[in-house]
């Protein structure tokens, strides 16, 4: 609890980290503690440490969200093929969780499977049409398929719904430059 409160009470990262480390020391079999520390490590770009915590958490309590987090961490490490496996597992066990499709779609693009990524983007749009992110993912897949004009339209839709998506603005500009 001290770790979680630290976000609000002005604790330093080092103080917060000491609290979660101590919690794990006292209860090393609590998957949730390893999950919390993994998220903290991801936020601080310590992907090797996050992988260690996620591997431990999955061994203790294999849940779809843990597989999703490990997939994201693998993507940060450039290990997209391994990430697809974790995203596939997460989706197989919790197919209604739309955020899982976003991670898998971006990993699929990275491994050269943009047509499959487009299917995930379309699924996200069907399930959450009000979000901007699915349209961004659709744009990325279309761009990878060489469909620049369609990608720009998808980015435009993402930005219409979420004008704060800086990465969609950048992707749109890049697509315009490539056209």
mmCIF file of C-alpha atoms in Angstrom:
data_model
loop_
_atom_site.group_PDB
_atom_site.id
_atom_site.type_symbol
_atom_site.label_atom_id
_atom_site.label_comp_id
_atom_site.label_asym_id
_atom_site.label_seq_id
_atom_site.Cartn_x
_atom_site.Cartn_y
_atom_site.Cartn_z
ATOM 1 C CA UNK A 1 0.000 0.000 0.000
ATOM 2 C CA UNK A 2 2.884 2.352 0.736
ATOM 3 C CA UNK A 3 4.103 1.817 -2.827
ATOM 4 C CA UNK A 4 0.693 2.728 -4.249
ATOM 5 C CA UNK A 5 0.249 5.718 -1.940
ATOM 6 C CA UNK A 6 3.667 6.946 -2.978
ATOM 7 C CA UNK A 7 2.193 8.111 -6.245
ATOM 8 C CA UNK A 8 0.078 10.605 -4.314
ATOM 9 C CA UNK A 9 2.152 11.485 -1.266
ATOM 10 C CA UNK A 10 5.237 12.760 -3.046
ATOM 11 C CA UNK A 11 7.457 9.735 -2.422
ATOM 12 C CA UNK A 12 10.473 9.445 -4.668
ATOM 13 C CA UNK A 13 10.785 6.619 -7.142
ATOM 14 C CA UNK A 14 13.542 5.120 -5.000
ATOM 15 C CA UNK A 15 11.275 5.153 -1.932
ATOM 16 C CA UNK A 16 8.427 3.605 -3.880
ATOM 17 C CA UNK A 17 10.737 0.975 -5.345
ATOM 18 C CA UNK A 18 11.972 0.074 -1.851
ATOM 19 C CA UNK A 19 8.367 -0.500 -0.735
ATOM 20 C CA UNK A 20 7.513 -2.881 -3.568
ATOM 21 C CA UNK A 21 10.849 -4.682 -3.229
ATOM 22 C CA UNK A 22 10.139 -5.194 0.467
ATOM 23 C CA UNK A 23 6.620 -6.446 -0.265
ATOM 24 C CA UNK A 24 8.050 -9.031 -2.671
ATOM 25 C CA UNK A 25 10.680 -10.003 -0.111
ATOM 26 C CA UNK A 26 7.925 -10.634 2.448
ATOM 27 C CA UNK A 27 5.554 -12.407 0.049
ATOM 28 C CA UNK A 28 7.460 -13.659 -2.995
ATOM 29 C CA UNK A 29 4.562 -15.881 -4.060
ATOM 30 C CA UNK A 30 2.182 -12.954 -4.696
ATOM 31 C CA UNK A 31 1.904 -12.571 -8.458
ATOM 32 C CA UNK A 32 0.244 -9.163 -8.111
ATOM 33 C CA UNK A 33 3.308 -7.725 -6.382
ATOM 34 C CA UNK A 34 5.525 -8.855 -9.261
ATOM 35 C CA UNK A 35 2.979 -7.389 -11.693
ATOM 36 C CA UNK A 36 3.041 -4.016 -9.933
ATOM 37 C CA UNK A 37 6.823 -3.923 -9.923
ATOM 38 C CA UNK A 38 6.892 -4.942 -13.590
ATOM 39 C CA UNK A 39 4.643 -2.005 -14.484
ATOM 40 C CA UNK A 40 6.871 0.308 -12.441
ATOM 41 C CA UNK A 41 9.901 -1.056 -14.297
ATOM 42 C CA UNK A 42 8.201 -0.662 -17.688
ATOM 43 C CA UNK A 43 7.428 2.961 -16.804
ATOM 44 C CA UNK A 44 11.136 3.426 -16.082
ATOM 45 C CA UNK A 45 12.287 1.598 -19.246
ATOM 46 C CA UNK A 46 13.807 -1.286 -17.272
ATOM 47 C CA UNK A 47 12.534 -3.933 -19.675
ATOM 48 C CA UNK A 48 14.891 -6.678 -18.518
ATOM 49 C CA UNK A 49 13.690 -6.238 -14.934
ATOM 50 C CA UNK A 50 10.075 -6.105 -16.091
ATOM 51 C CA UNK A 51 10.540 -9.352 -18.033
ATOM 52 C CA UNK A 52 11.903 -11.051 -14.942
ATOM 53 C CA UNK A 53 8.936 -9.927 -12.853
ATOM 54 C CA UNK A 54 6.422 -10.848 -15.539
ATOM 55 C CA UNK A 55 7.953 -14.292 -16.015
ATOM 56 C CA UNK A 56 7.678 -14.855 -12.272
ATOM 57 C CA UNK A 57 4.120 -13.536 -12.098
ATOM 58 C CA UNK A 58 3.051 -15.762 -15.007
ATOM 59 C CA UNK A 59 4.612 -18.779 -13.335
ATOM 60 C CA UNK A 60 2.690 -17.976 -10.152
ATOM 61 C CA UNK A 61 -0.643 -16.999 -11.734
ATOM 62 C CA UNK A 62 -0.968 -17.133 -15.507
ATOM 63 C CA UNK A 63 -3.552 -14.468 -16.443
ATOM 64 C CA UNK A 64 -4.304 -12.911 -19.851
ATOM 65 C CA UNK A 65 -3.352 -9.401 -18.693
ATOM 66 C CA UNK A 66 0.075 -10.623 -17.588
ATOM 67 C CA UNK A 67 0.608 -12.139 -21.034
ATOM 68 C CA UNK A 68 -0.462 -8.825 -22.577
ATOM 69 C CA UNK A 69 2.030 -6.916 -20.411
ATOM 70 C CA UNK A 70 4.802 -9.348 -21.296
ATOM 71 C CA UNK A 71 3.899 -8.959 -24.981
ATOM 72 C CA UNK A 72 4.213 -5.178 -24.681
ATOM 73 C CA UNK A 73 7.532 -5.540 -22.887
ATOM 74 C CA UNK A 74 8.800 -7.894 -25.578
ATOM 75 C CA UNK A 75 7.825 -5.305 -28.197
ATOM 76 C CA UNK A 76 9.860 -2.674 -26.353
ATOM 77 C CA UNK A 77 12.783 -5.080 -26.509
ATOM 78 C CA UNK A 78 12.290 -5.638 -30.254
ATOM 79 C CA UNK A 79 11.209 -9.247 -29.762
ATOM 80 C CA UNK A 80 8.011 -8.979 -31.784
ATOM 81 C CA UNK A 81 7.672 -12.645 -32.782
ATOM 82 C CA UNK A 82 7.753 -13.711 -29.133
ATOM 83 C CA UNK A 83 5.316 -10.911 -28.332
ATOM 84 C CA UNK A 84 2.790 -12.248 -30.856
ATOM 85 C CA UNK A 85 2.763 -15.545 -28.962
ATOM 86 C CA UNK A 86 1.888 -13.806 -25.685
ATOM 87 C CA UNK A 87 -0.747 -11.620 -27.354
ATOM 88 C CA UNK A 88 -2.255 -14.727 -28.984
ATOM 89 C CA UNK A 89 -2.448 -16.384 -25.573
ATOM 90 C CA UNK A 90 -4.052 -13.328 -23.964
ATOM 91 C CA UNK A 91 -6.625 -13.049 -26.757
ATOM 92 C CA UNK A 92 -7.430 -16.757 -26.694
ATOM 93 C CA UNK A 93 -8.230 -16.530 -22.984
ATOM 94 C CA UNK A 94 -9.924 -13.115 -22.991
ATOM 95 C CA UNK A 95 -11.105 -12.368 -26.542
ATOM 96 C CA UNK A 96 -13.297 -9.424 -25.552
ATOM 97 C CA UNK A 97 -10.397 -7.335 -24.234
ATOM 98 C CA UNK A 98 -9.937 -4.859 -27.067
ATOM 99 C CA UNK A 99 -6.553 -3.552 -25.889
ATOM 100 C CA UNK A 100 -4.996 -6.967 -26.490
ATOM 101 C CA UNK A 101 -5.689 -6.637 -30.230
ATOM 102 C CA UNK A 102 -3.834 -3.333 -30.429
ATOM 103 C CA UNK A 103 -0.655 -4.858 -29.050
ATOM 104 C CA UNK A 104 -0.902 -7.902 -31.290
ATOM 105 C CA UNK A 105 -1.643 -5.829 -34.399
ATOM 106 C CA UNK A 106 1.429 -3.648 -33.914
ATOM 107 C CA UNK A 107 3.578 -6.735 -33.274
ATOM 108 C CA UNK A 108 2.144 -8.418 -36.386
ATOM 109 C CA UNK A 109 3.112 -5.393 -38.477
ATOM 110 C CA UNK A 110 6.644 -5.600 -37.082
ATOM 111 C CA UNK A 111 6.953 -9.268 -38.108
ATOM 112 C CA UNK A 112 5.672 -8.627 -41.631
ATOM 113 C CA UNK A 113 2.050 -9.686 -41.238
ATOM 114 C CA UNK A 114 0.144 -6.450 -41.913
ATOM 115 C CA UNK A 115 -2.897 -8.214 -43.415
ATOM 116 C CA UNK A 116 -3.404 -10.043 -40.106
ATOM 117 C CA UNK A 117 -2.861 -6.766 -38.257
ATOM 118 C CA UNK A 118 -5.585 -5.166 -40.364
ATOM 119 C CA UNK A 119 -8.004 -7.878 -39.186
ATOM 120 C CA UNK A 120 -7.162 -7.003 -35.563
ATOM 121 C CA UNK A 121 -7.627 -3.289 -36.280
ATOM 122 C CA UNK A 122 -11.014 -3.959 -37.838
ATOM 123 C CA UNK A 123 -12.002 -6.037 -34.812
ATOM 124 C CA UNK A 124 -11.022 -3.146 -32.535
ATOM 125 C CA UNK A 125 -13.033 -0.692 -34.614
ATOM 126 C CA UNK A 126 -16.041 -2.997 -34.450
ATOM 127 C CA UNK A 127 -15.749 -3.357 -30.666
ATOM 128 C CA UNK A 128 -14.723 0.216 -29.783
ATOM 129 C CA UNK A 129 -15.592 2.537 -32.678
ATOM 130 C CA UNK A 130 -15.487 5.581 -30.411
ATOM 131 C CA UNK A 131 -11.763 5.179 -29.675
ATOM 132 C CA UNK A 132 -9.098 6.787 -31.818
ATOM 133 C CA UNK A 133 -6.427 4.132 -31.287
ATOM 134 C CA UNK A 134 -8.020 1.431 -33.484
ATOM 135 C CA UNK A 135 -7.969 3.796 -36.443
ATOM 136 C CA UNK A 136 -4.313 4.545 -35.798
ATOM 137 C CA UNK A 137 -3.586 0.799 -35.819
ATOM 138 C CA UNK A 138 -5.601 0.455 -39.023
ATOM 139 C CA UNK A 139 -3.485 3.232 -40.537
ATOM 140 C CA UNK A 140 -0.295 1.463 -39.549
ATOM 141 C CA UNK A 141 -1.458 -1.799 -41.134
ATOM 142 C CA UNK A 142 -2.583 -0.046 -44.307
ATOM 143 C CA UNK A 143 0.704 1.813 -44.529
ATOM 144 C CA UNK A 144 2.610 -1.462 -44.171
ATOM 145 C CA UNK A 145 0.475 -2.834 -47.021
ATOM 146 C CA UNK A 146 1.540 0.121 -49.172
ATOM 147 C CA UNK A 147 -1.913 1.701 -49.144
ATOM 148 C CA UNK A 148 -0.784 5.229 -48.284
ATOM 149 C CA UNK A 149 -3.977 7.112 -49.171
ATOM 150 C CA UNK A 150 -6.108 4.687 -47.119
ATOM 151 C CA UNK A 151 -3.645 4.930 -44.237
ATOM 152 C CA UNK A 152 -3.930 8.719 -44.237
ATOM 153 C CA UNK A 153 -7.723 8.438 -44.080
ATOM 154 C CA UNK A 154 -7.403 6.068 -41.107
ATOM 155 C CA UNK A 155 -5.014 8.451 -39.339
ATOM 156 C CA UNK A 156 -7.426 11.301 -40.025
ATOM 157 C CA UNK A 157 -10.212 9.328 -38.366
ATOM 158 C CA UNK A 158 -7.974 8.545 -35.386
ATOM 159 C CA UNK A 159 -7.194 12.243 -35.028
ATOM 160 C CA UNK A 160 -10.814 13.271 -35.423
ATOM 161 C CA UNK A 161 -11.631 11.093 -32.431
ATOM 162 C CA UNK A 162 -8.438 11.779 -30.477
ATOM 163 C CA UNK A 163 -6.619 14.934 -31.597
ATOM 164 C CA UNK A 164 -4.178 14.427 -28.713
ATOM 165 C CA UNK A 165 -2.614 11.291 -30.273
ATOM 166 C CA UNK A 166 0.786 12.740 -31.095
ATOM 167 C CA UNK A 167 2.000 9.486 -32.622
ATOM 168 C CA UNK A 168 -0.962 9.537 -35.057
ATOM 169 C CA UNK A 169 0.001 13.046 -36.185
ATOM 170 C CA UNK A 170 3.568 11.873 -36.779
ATOM 171 C CA UNK A 171 2.439 8.728 -38.614
ATOM 172 C CA UNK A 172 0.117 10.777 -40.809
ATOM 173 C CA UNK A 173 2.913 13.185 -41.701
ATOM 174 C CA UNK A 174 5.243 10.293 -42.513
ATOM 175 C CA UNK A 175 2.576 8.693 -44.706
ATOM 176 C CA UNK A 176 2.143 11.981 -46.577
ATOM 177 C CA UNK A 177 5.912 12.175 -47.131
ATOM 178 C CA UNK A 178 6.008 8.606 -48.473
ATOM 179 C CA UNK A 179 3.089 9.080 -50.833
#
